[in-house]
Every structure is written in C-alpha cells, then in structure tokens.
PDB file of C-alpha atoms and ligand atoms in Angstrom:
ATOM      1  CA  MET W   6     -15.076  22.382  15.303  1.00  0.00           C
ATOM      2  CA  ALA W   7     -15.570  25.886  16.675  1.00  0.00           C
ATOM      3  CA  CYS W   8     -12.365  27.180  15.034  1.00  0.00           C
ATOM      4  CA  LYS W   9     -10.089  26.028  12.257  1.00  0.00           C
ATOM      5  CA  ARG W  10      -7.812  23.291  13.533  1.00  0.00           C
ATOM      6  CA  GLY W  11      -4.055  23.585  13.678  1.00  0.00           C
ATOM      7  CA  ALA W  12      -1.792  21.415  11.524  1.00  0.00           C
ATOM      8  CA  LEU W  13       0.475  18.611  12.699  1.00  0.00           C
ATOM      9  CA  ILE W  14       3.879  19.129  11.184  1.00  0.00           C
ATOM     10  CA  VAL W  15       6.774  16.748  11.850  1.00  0.00           C
ATOM     11  CA  LEU W  16      10.486  17.237  11.245  1.00  0.00           C
ATOM     12  CA  GLU W  17      12.518  14.077  10.736  1.00  0.00           C
ATOM     13  CA  GLY W  18      16.065  13.303   9.680  1.00  0.00           C
ATOM     14  CA  VAL W  19      19.272  11.697  10.824  1.00  0.00           C
ATOM     15  CA  ASP W  20      21.284  13.210  13.658  1.00  0.00           C
ATOM     16  CA  ARG W  21      22.841  16.651  13.050  1.00  0.00           C
ATOM     17  CA  ALA W  22      20.507  17.518  10.157  1.00  0.00           C
ATOM     18  CA  GLY W  23      19.360  20.571  12.135  1.00  0.00           C
ATOM     19  CA  LYS W  24      15.852  19.438  13.140  1.00  0.00           C
ATOM     20  CA  THR W  25      15.717  21.129  16.527  1.00  0.00           C
ATOM     21  CA  THR W  26      17.091  24.464  15.238  1.00  0.00           C
ATOM     22  CA  GLN W  27      14.549  24.431  12.417  1.00  0.00           C
ATOM     23  CA  CYS W  28      11.624  23.475  14.705  1.00  0.00           C
ATOM     24  CA  ASN W  29      12.427  26.458  16.938  1.00  0.00           C
ATOM     25  CA  ARG W  30      12.796  28.837  13.967  1.00  0.00           C
ATOM     26  CA  LEU W  31       9.511  27.674  12.478  1.00  0.00           C
ATOM     27  CA  VAL W  32       7.504  28.055  15.693  1.00  0.00           C
ATOM     28  CA  GLU W  33       8.973  31.533  16.188  1.00  0.00           C
ATOM     29  CA  ALA W  34       8.161  32.594  12.597  1.00  0.00           C
ATOM     30  CA  LEU W  35       4.610  31.275  12.757  1.00  0.00           C
ATOM     31  CA  GLN W  36       3.953  32.995  16.081  1.00  0.00           C
ATOM     32  CA  LEU W  37       5.357  36.270  14.728  1.00  0.00           C
ATOM     33  CA  SER W  38       2.956  36.052  11.799  1.00  0.00           C
ATOM     34  CA  GLY W  39       0.082  35.682  14.251  1.00  0.00           C
ATOM     35  CA  ARG W  40      -0.532  31.936  13.797  1.00  0.00           C
ATOM     36  CA  PRO W  41      -0.686  29.969  17.065  1.00  0.00           C
ATOM     37  CA  ALA W  42       2.088  27.373  17.099  1.00  0.00           C
ATOM     38  CA  ALA W  43       3.851  25.209  19.674  1.00  0.00           C
ATOM     39  CA  MET W  44       6.757  22.830  19.601  1.00  0.00           C
ATOM     40  CA  MET W  45       6.840  19.278  20.951  1.00  0.00           C
ATOM     41  CA  ARG W  46       9.551  16.654  20.750  1.00  0.00           C
ATOM     42  CA  PHE W  47       9.780  12.897  20.955  1.00  0.00           C
ATOM     43  CA  PRO W  48      10.987  11.303  23.042  1.00  0.00           C
ATOM     44  CA  ASP W  49       9.441  13.634  25.620  1.00  0.00           C
ATOM     45  CA  ARG W  50      11.920  12.876  28.375  1.00  0.00           C
ATOM     46  CA  THR W  51       9.910  14.652  31.123  1.00  0.00           C
ATOM     47  CA  THR W  52       7.220  11.972  31.664  1.00  0.00           C
ATOM     48  CA  THR W  53       7.653   8.760  33.720  1.00  0.00           C
ATOM     49  CA  ILE W  54       7.998   6.751  30.494  1.00  0.00           C
ATOM     50  CA  GLY W  55      10.278   9.441  29.023  1.00  0.00           C
ATOM     51  CA  LYS W  56      12.606   9.133  32.035  1.00  0.00           C
ATOM     52  CA  LEU W  57      12.997   5.397  31.394  1.00  0.00           C
ATOM     53  CA  ILE W  58      13.846   6.175  27.745  1.00  0.00           C
ATOM     54  CA  ASN W  59      16.288   8.917  28.780  1.00  0.00           C
ATOM     55  CA  SER W  60      18.132   6.579  31.095  1.00  0.00           C
ATOM     56  CA  TYR W  61      18.328   3.995  28.282  1.00  0.00           C
ATOM     57  CA  LEU W  62      19.617   6.535  25.731  1.00  0.00           C
ATOM     58  CA  GLU W  63      22.247   7.736  28.154  1.00  0.00           C
ATOM     59  CA  SER W  64      23.279   4.084  28.707  1.00  0.00           C
ATOM     60  CA  LYS W  65      22.472   4.351  32.410  1.00  0.00           C
ATOM     61  CA  SER W  66      20.148   1.367  32.040  1.00  0.00           C
ATOM     62  CA  ASP W  67      19.625  -1.473  29.585  1.00  0.00           C
ATOM     63  CA  LEU W  68      16.265  -2.379  28.108  1.00  0.00           C
ATOM     64  CA  GLU W  69      15.335  -5.264  25.821  1.00  0.00           C
ATOM     65  CA  ASP W  70      14.989  -3.930  22.220  1.00  0.00           C
ATOM     66  CA  HIS W  71      11.263  -4.702  21.726  1.00  0.00           C
ATOM     67  CA  THR W  72      10.527  -3.225  25.122  1.00  0.00           C
ATOM     68  CA  VAL W  73      12.250   0.078  24.428  1.00  0.00           C
ATOM     69  CA  HIS W  74      10.507   0.331  21.057  1.00  0.00           C
ATOM     70  CA  LEU W  75       7.142  -0.017  22.788  1.00  0.00           C
ATOM     71  CA  LEU W  76       8.126   2.580  25.370  1.00  0.00           C
ATOM     72  CA  PHE W  77       8.984   5.102  22.619  1.00  0.00           C
ATOM     73  CA  SER W  78       5.520   4.435  21.141  1.00  0.00           C
ATOM     74  CA  ALA W  79       3.799   4.664  24.541  1.00  0.00           C
ATOM     75  CA  ASN W  80       5.551   7.991  25.044  1.00  0.00           C
ATOM     76  CA  ARG W  81       3.786   9.279  21.937  1.00  0.00           C
ATOM     77  CA  TRP W  82       0.403   7.811  22.862  1.00  0.00           C
ATOM     78  CA  GLU W  83       0.489   9.371  26.327  1.00  0.00           C
ATOM     79  CA  LEU W  84       0.755  12.809  24.698  1.00  0.00           C
ATOM     80  CA  VAL W  85      -2.082  12.219  22.170  1.00  0.00           C
ATOM     81  CA  PRO W  86      -4.860  13.783  24.297  1.00  0.00           C
ATOM     82  CA  LEU W  87      -2.784  16.968  24.679  1.00  0.00           C
ATOM     83  CA  MET W  88      -1.870  16.992  20.985  1.00  0.00           C
ATOM     84  CA  LYS W  89      -5.519  16.653  19.917  1.00  0.00           C
ATOM     85  CA  LYS W  90      -6.626  19.354  22.366  1.00  0.00           C
ATOM     86  CA  LYS W  91      -4.076  21.815  20.993  1.00  0.00           C
ATOM     87  CA  LEU W  92      -4.822  21.004  17.350  1.00  0.00           C
ATOM     88  CA  GLU W  93      -8.559  21.400  17.940  1.00  0.00           C
ATOM     89  CA  GLU W  94      -7.964  24.725  19.667  1.00  0.00           C
ATOM     90  CA  GLY W  95      -6.275  25.899  16.466  1.00  0.00           C
ATOM     91  CA  THR W  96      -2.610  25.563  17.516  1.00  0.00           C
ATOM     92  CA  THR W  97      -0.257  24.176  14.922  1.00  0.00           C
ATOM     93  CA  LEU W  98       2.144  21.644  16.405  1.00  0.00           C
ATOM     94  CA  ILE W  99       5.710  21.434  15.181  1.00  0.00           C
ATOM     95  CA  ILE W 100       7.145  18.118  16.282  1.00  0.00           C
ATOM     96  CA  ASP W 101      10.817  17.176  16.491  1.00  0.00           C
ATOM     97  CA  ARG W 102      10.725  13.420  15.568  1.00  0.00           C
ATOM     98  CA  TYR W 103       7.678  11.153  15.586  1.00  0.00           C
ATOM     99  CA  ALA W 104       6.741   7.554  14.767  1.00  0.00           C
ATOM    100  CA  PHE W 105       9.005   7.638  11.677  1.00  0.00           C
ATOM    101  CA  SER W 106      12.077   7.898  13.903  1.00  0.00           C
ATOM    102  CA  GLY W 107      10.597   5.089  15.991  1.00  0.00           C
ATOM    103  CA  VAL W 108      10.430   2.797  12.957  1.00  0.00           C
ATOM    104  CA  ALA W 109      13.709   3.906  11.342  1.00  0.00           C
ATOM    105  CA  PHE W 110      15.788   3.465  14.494  1.00  0.00           C
ATOM    106  CA  THR W 111      14.362   0.161  15.756  1.00  0.00           C
ATOM    107  CA  SER W 112      14.253  -1.437  12.307  1.00  0.00           C
ATOM    108  CA  ALA W 113      17.933  -0.551  11.927  1.00  0.00           C
ATOM    109  CA  LYS W 114      18.573  -3.155  14.664  1.00  0.00           C
ATOM    110  CA  PRO W 115      18.972  -6.798  13.575  1.00  0.00           C
ATOM    111  CA  GLY W 116      15.802  -8.900  13.534  1.00  0.00           C
ATOM    112  CA  PHE W 117      13.201  -6.119  13.306  1.00  0.00           C
ATOM    113  CA  SER W 118      10.849  -5.770  10.352  1.00  0.00           C
ATOM    114  CA  MET W 119       9.472  -2.360   9.472  1.00  0.00           C
ATOM    115  CA  ASN W 120       5.978  -3.806   9.686  1.00  0.00           C
ATOM    116  CA  TRP W 121       6.443  -4.965  13.284  1.00  0.00           C
ATOM    117  CA  CYS W 122       7.873  -1.581  14.175  1.00  0.00           C
ATOM    118  CA  MET W 123       4.955   0.347  12.623  1.00  0.00           C
ATOM    119  CA  ASN W 124       2.227  -1.575  14.455  1.00  0.00           C
ATOM    120  CA  PRO W 125       2.207   0.137  17.867  1.00  0.00           C
ATOM    121  CA  ASP W 126       2.051   3.599  16.281  1.00  0.00           C
ATOM    122  CA  MET W 127      -0.904   2.788  13.983  1.00  0.00           C
ATOM    123  CA  GLY W 128      -3.759   5.182  14.676  1.00  0.00           C
ATOM    124  CA  LEU W 129      -1.677   8.040  16.098  1.00  0.00           C
ATOM    125  CA  PRO W 130      -2.689  11.482  14.826  1.00  0.00           C
ATOM    126  CA  LYS W 131      -1.480  11.570  11.218  1.00  0.00           C
ATOM    127  CA  PRO W 132       0.874  14.419  10.362  1.00  0.00           C
ATOM    128  CA  ASP W 133      -0.361  16.854   7.694  1.00  0.00           C
ATOM    129  CA  LEU W 134       3.254  17.280   6.587  1.00  0.00           C
ATOM    130  CA  VAL W 135       6.486  15.434   7.319  1.00  0.00           C
ATOM    131  CA  LEU W 136       9.639  17.351   6.448  1.00  0.00           C
ATOM    132  CA  PHE W 137      12.677  15.135   6.025  1.00  0.00           C
ATOM    133  CA  LEU W 138      15.924  17.036   6.467  1.00  0.00           C
ATOM    134  CA  GLN W 139      18.257  15.263   4.088  1.00  0.00           C
ATOM    135  CA  LEU W 140      21.958  15.427   4.840  1.00  0.00           C
ATOM    136  CA  ASN W 141      24.457  13.058   3.327  1.00  0.00           C
ATOM    137  CA  HIS W 142      26.958  11.258   5.457  1.00  0.00           C
ATOM    138  CA  ALA W 143      29.968  13.407   4.493  1.00  0.00           C
ATOM    139  CA  ALA W 144      28.105  16.664   5.176  1.00  0.00           C
ATOM    140  CA  ALA W 145      26.908  15.349   8.537  1.00  0.00           C
ATOM    141  CA  ALA W 146      30.484  14.363   9.439  1.00  0.00           C
ATOM    142  CA  GLN W 147      31.665  17.927   8.734  1.00  0.00           C
ATOM    143  CA  ARG W 148      29.262  19.186  11.398  1.00  0.00           C
ATOM    144  CA  GLY W 149      31.398  17.580  14.094  1.00  0.00           C
ATOM    145  CA  GLN W 150      31.544  14.483  16.210  1.00  0.00           C
ATOM    146  CA  PHE W 151      28.556  12.379  17.141  1.00  0.00           C
ATOM    147  CA  GLY W 152      27.327  12.718  20.695  1.00  0.00           C
ATOM    148  CA  THR W 153      27.720  10.066  23.321  1.00  0.00           C
ATOM    149  CA  GLU W 154      24.172   8.717  23.426  1.00  0.00           C
ATOM    150  CA  ARG W 155      23.125   5.301  22.243  1.00  0.00           C
ATOM    151  CA  TYR W 156      22.606   5.126  18.411  1.00  0.00           C
ATOM    152  CA  GLU W 157      25.067   7.993  17.792  1.00  0.00           C
ATOM    153  CA  THR W 158      27.497   6.002  15.682  1.00  0.00           C
ATOM    154  CA  SER W 159      28.245   6.416  12.012  1.00  0.00           C
ATOM    155  CA  SER W 160      27.335   2.911  10.833  1.00  0.00           C
ATOM    156  CA  PHE W 161      24.044   2.817  12.763  1.00  0.00           C
ATOM    157  CA  GLN W 162      23.023   6.229  11.406  1.00  0.00           C
ATOM    158  CA  GLN W 163      23.690   5.045   7.853  1.00  0.00           C
ATOM    159  CA  THR W 164      21.308   2.139   8.350  1.00  0.00           C
ATOM    160  CA  VAL W 165      18.758   4.506   9.892  1.00  0.00           C
ATOM    161  CA  GLN W 166      19.038   6.709   6.773  1.00  0.00           C
ATOM    162  CA  ARG W 167      18.207   3.719   4.539  1.00  0.00           C
ATOM    163  CA  ARG W 168      15.165   2.891   6.663  1.00  0.00           C
ATOM    164  CA  PHE W 169      13.982   6.506   6.376  1.00  0.00           C
ATOM    165  CA  GLU W 170      14.333   6.240   2.585  1.00  0.00           C
ATOM    166  CA  GLU W 171      11.957   3.223   2.636  1.00  0.00           C
ATOM    167  CA  LEU W 172       9.458   5.179   4.769  1.00  0.00           C
ATOM    168  CA  ILE W 173       9.616   8.184   2.420  1.00  0.00           C
ATOM    169  CA  ALA W 174       8.507   5.932  -0.471  1.00  0.00           C
ATOM    170  CA  ASP W 175       5.067   5.661   1.249  1.00  0.00           C
ATOM    171  CA  THR W 176       2.873   8.046  -0.715  1.00  0.00           C
ATOM    172  CA  SER W 177       0.042   7.953   1.866  1.00  0.00           C
ATOM    173  CA  ILE W 178       2.163  10.388   3.894  1.00  0.00           C
ATOM    174  CA  ASN W 179       2.819  13.980   2.787  1.00  0.00           C
ATOM    175  CA  TRP W 180       6.630  13.748   2.797  1.00  0.00           C
ATOM    176  CA  GLN W 181       8.738  16.672   1.634  1.00  0.00           C
ATOM    177  CA  VAL W 182      12.486  16.183   1.416  1.00  0.00           C
ATOM    178  CA  ILE W 183      14.553  19.268   2.232  1.00  0.00           C
ATOM    179  CA  ASP W 184      18.221  19.697   1.361  1.00  0.00           C
ATOM    180  CA  ALA W 185      19.651  20.333   4.826  1.00  0.00           C
ATOM    181  CA  SER W 186      23.102  21.191   3.473  1.00  0.00           C
ATOM    182  CA  GLN W 187      21.820  24.687   2.600  1.00  0.00           C
ATOM    183  CA  SER W 188      22.202  27.607   5.041  1.00  0.00           C
ATOM    184  CA  ILE W 189      19.969  27.697   8.129  1.00  0.00           C
ATOM    185  CA  ASP W 190      18.055  30.639   6.593  1.00  0.00           C
ATOM    186  CA  GLU W 191      17.497  28.895   3.278  1.00  0.00           C
ATOM    187  CA  VAL W 192      16.300  25.690   4.955  1.00  0.00           C
ATOM    188  CA  HIS W 193      14.020  27.781   7.168  1.00  0.00           C
ATOM    189  CA  GLU W 194      12.441  29.613   4.209  1.00  0.00           C
ATOM    190  CA  ASN W 195      11.722  26.300   2.429  1.00  0.00           C
ATOM    191  CA  ILE W 196      10.225  24.796   5.563  1.00  0.00           C
ATOM    192  CA  LYS W 197       8.097  27.844   6.310  1.00  0.00           C
ATOM    193  CA  ARG W 198       6.655  27.933   2.789  1.00  0.00           C
ATOM    194  CA  LEU W 199       5.715  24.242   2.837  1.00  0.00           C
ATOM    195  CA  SER W 200       4.312  24.521   6.370  1.00  0.00           C
ATOM    196  CA  VAL W 201       2.020  27.459   5.600  1.00  0.00           C
ATOM    197  CA  LYS W 202       0.703  25.590   2.555  1.00  0.00           C
ATOM    198  CA  ALA W 203       0.045  22.450   4.681  1.00  0.00           C
ATOM    199  CA  MET W 204      -1.610  24.549   7.415  1.00  0.00           C
ATOM    200  CA  ASN W 205      -3.991  26.162   4.931  1.00  0.00           C
ATOM    201  CA  ALA W 206      -4.851  22.779   3.426  1.00  0.00           C
ATOM    202  CA  ALA W 207      -5.373  21.059   6.792  1.00  0.00           C
ATOM    203  CA  GLU W 208      -7.682  23.560   8.477  1.00  0.00           C
ATOM    204  CA  ASP W 209     -10.916  22.272   6.934  1.00  0.00           C
ATOM    205  CA  TRP W 210     -10.124  18.558   7.311  1.00  0.00           C
ATOM    206  CA  PRO W 211     -10.401  16.300  10.362  1.00  0.00           C
ATOM    207  CA  ILE W 212      -7.204  14.976  11.919  1.00  0.00           C
ATOM    208  CA  GLY W 213      -6.253  11.717  10.172  1.00  0.00           C
ATOM    209  CA  GLU W 214      -4.976   8.426  11.619  1.00  0.00           C
ATOM    210  CA  LEU W 215      -1.448   7.277  10.919  1.00  0.00           C
ATOM    211  CA  TRP W 216      -0.905   4.037   8.948  1.00  0.00           C
ATOM    212  CA  THR W 217      -4.521   2.844   9.122  1.00  0.00           C
TER     213      THR W 217
HETATM  214  P1  TMP S 316      16.825  13.156  20.242  1.00  0.00           P
HETATM  215  O1  TMP S 316      18.310  13.198  20.153  1.00  0.00           O
HETATM  216  O2  TMP S 316      16.122  13.850  19.143  1.00  0.00           O
HETATM  217  O3  TMP S 316      16.311  13.547  21.618  1.00  0.00           O
HETATM  218  O4  TMP S 316      16.386  11.620  20.042  1.00  0.00           O
HETATM  219  C1  TMP S 316      16.806  10.644  20.894  1.00  0.00           C
HETATM  220  C2  TMP S 316      17.204   9.370  20.220  1.00  0.00           C
HETATM  221  O5  TMP S 316      16.112   8.450  20.241  1.00  0.00           O
HETATM  222  C3  TMP S 316      17.650   9.482  18.764  1.00  0.00           C
HETATM  223  O6  TMP S 316      18.840   8.727  18.604  1.00  0.00           O
HETATM  224  C4  TMP S 316      16.535   8.825  17.989  1.00  0.00           C
HETATM  225  C5  TMP S 316      15.946   7.827  18.967  1.00  0.00           C
HETATM  226  N1  TMP S 316      14.533   7.515  18.813  1.00  0.00           N
HETATM  227  C6  TMP S 316      14.135   6.188  18.731  1.00  0.00           C
HETATM  228  O7  TMP S 316      14.950   5.272  18.732  1.00  0.00           O
HETATM  229  N2  TMP S 316      12.806   5.905  18.663  1.00  0.00           N
HETATM  230  C7  TMP S 316      11.843   6.901  18.657  1.00  0.00           C
HETATM  231  O8  TMP S 316      10.643   6.595  18.605  1.00  0.00           O
HETATM  232  C8  TMP S 316      12.287   8.276  18.732  1.00  0.00           C
HETATM  233  C9  TMP S 316      11.266   9.367  18.741  1.00  0.00           C
HETATM  234  C10 TMP S 316      13.628   8.536  18.823  1.00  0.00           C
END
C-alpha cells in the first residue's frame, strides 16, 4: 500500500437512534481535522438494485422475503470495488447501516435463521469498528412517530433490537455500544474518540473479511 489505508466504520442501531445525524457529524469532524473521510449508506437507493429495494420499502412493490434479503446483500457487494478503492486511497468510510442491519431485519421475520441471513454477506470488507447506537424503546417512542416505510412498526423494531443484541455478542467484531439517549454532542464526542482510535489501529493492517 502506497499510503496508510482508511478505516471502515459502521453505525448501526434501531430506527430513530440518530445514526444518520451522527454519520454526518463524524465525517464533518474528521474532514475538519484533516483526515479524509466519506459517508456511504445502505441500502444505497441510487443503483438499479437500490431502486428495487426502495420501491419495496415504500410498499410500492412486493418482493418475496428471501429475494429482498439477497437484494440488500447484492446492493452491498456492488459497492465493494468502490469501498476498497477509497479505503486503499486512505479515505475512512463512515457507513450508515451494513450487513448487521441485513441480518437483524430479515431474521426478525418468521422462519429466518441468523445463520442463513449471514451467508450472503460473508467475505464483505470487515468493519474496523461497529458503533451500535443503543436506545431503549421508551426513549425511541419519545422521539416521535415511526415513519411510513415497511418495518417501521414498534413490535418489529423490538424484535430487530433483540437480533442486534445477539449479533453484538460476537466478539470477532469490534462492537462498541453507545448510549444514544445522551445529547447529540455527547454521542458525537464518544463516537469521534472511538473512531480515531480505530483509524489509528487499522492503518497498518489489511482490510479483513466479514464472518469468514
Ligand atoms: P434506512 O431507513 O436507513 O434507509 O433503511 C431502510 C430500511 O431497510 C430500514 O428499515 C432497515 C432495512 N434494511 C434491511 O432490511 N436490510 C438491510 O440490509 C439494510 C441495510 C437495511
């Protein structure tokens, strides 16, 4: 590698935990401190596959549950060449949701094992840090109504939260749980500190493979 690689940092959490706000704040802070950083999000609704997913999430079309799971995974794989290029160029990527959302959401549906759900994402670039924004159900409810997209119901989100808890127990991933009930600034400071530490640790190591 000609230069130090960037780190792959993922933010996960249930709806309304503040992931998108925090991703934007983190990218801005890193750039201001002179460290190249860019944000990505999954699903990336701009690609051909992403448009199919968007139509499904907005309930404009129906897709069989296994099929949509594989589309979410394909949407990540199609961005892997770009992700690797940026990381190798030294840009740190801050990603709003990744394979963990894929597994937590699909395995919250009846008849899906976590193992089946993990399979298509095996071998993706492995995050150097996964920040889980933890927000209990009551605190999330205080932040207002759920949106109108598919999955945005209280009971489904509670099942998703339990699936995330099972994923967080996997010590092969560098999970850090953040109390998202704190102020935006406090959450940001926590996230920034952990991210800089992960970036410094990652720069001399090759990019890993997820769940292999
Ligand atoms: P968003 O609101 O962050 O754009 O996410 C869209 C929805 O898609 C959200 O309810 C979580 C869900 N999702 C999956 O079901 N599987 C996945 O792989 C990802 C990334 C998101």
